[in-house]
């Protein structure tokens, strides 16, 4: 990997584009402490996991409006209850007007509940497992969530972690455009080697700035523009709304 630009330069560009340092600070995502992440109930992790699964491909506003109904229908996402959902229970949920009645996404809830319970058996709680995972290896946690969970591949794992407050960068279209311009990757990263390269450069930018990965990621996204791209190639198409 060739030398990347300094984070100081990225931050300066973001400030210039967005109205200064104070304005940038108001746009940064919340990052929870390790203690807060460990104290969050496993039912809340399952709730956030389910919300992310249902948000994918739907208007987020619709899911937010219906979320109280989801909480009721899934009994506050108690992992033991959700893991026990069987055919008749899933059929009842598929007819429940309080939620979005997508059968495949409904079926992901018991699978993810079992995942949460399996992790809790060996790590005291799912919350402790998430809290203890080092941010410097966050792409490996994305991989574990995609491998062991249901419908948590692609961008869903890192979005779920961000929703919980876990420090994680995101590979949105803007961020990938920056990484491409810095010759970190040549396209939307998907392979283990590409993701490792992204992790390496984000770790370096975090070390330089003293900021968490989530803040570095957001600032990177805000820095895109002003004809700074190093080639005439267009940025990759957006996979999500920009950060």
C-alpha angles and dihedrals in degrees: 000000000000122000113288126214117268120265088235088065092047091050092048090052092048091051091050092051098043104039106269142308096299091054091049092052091058090057099054120110123244116259117200123220120250088250093053092048091050092049095053111105119250088236088063092052090051089048092052091044090053093046090054092048091052094043092059107100094001133092104269090219091061092053092048092051092050097041097100086057091051090052091053096043093050093041095246089309096283100183095220092052094044094046089055095055108124137179098295092042092050091047090053090051091048087061096042111114091199090077139038102276101222106144097203093051092044088053090056091066099072090042092053091043089057089048090053091049093047092053091046090056092062102029103040089248140002086245092059091050092053094042094050097050109108115241088220087070099036095132088064089057089051087054093049092050091049093046099045102028132064122254092353098121128112112021095339097090096055092042090052090050091050090050089055092048095250112150109254138141121232128223099219121159092266093050093047090050088056092048091049091050089051091050092241091126134357098220143000101321116243108144126084090247093050093049091047089053090052091049091051095053093043090051089052093049091047091051092048094049102033088229129128118257092252091059093045090051094050093047090049089054092048091051096064115111142044093099093285095139111122096219139036092246114115118244117262115275116269115263092184139010107289116265 
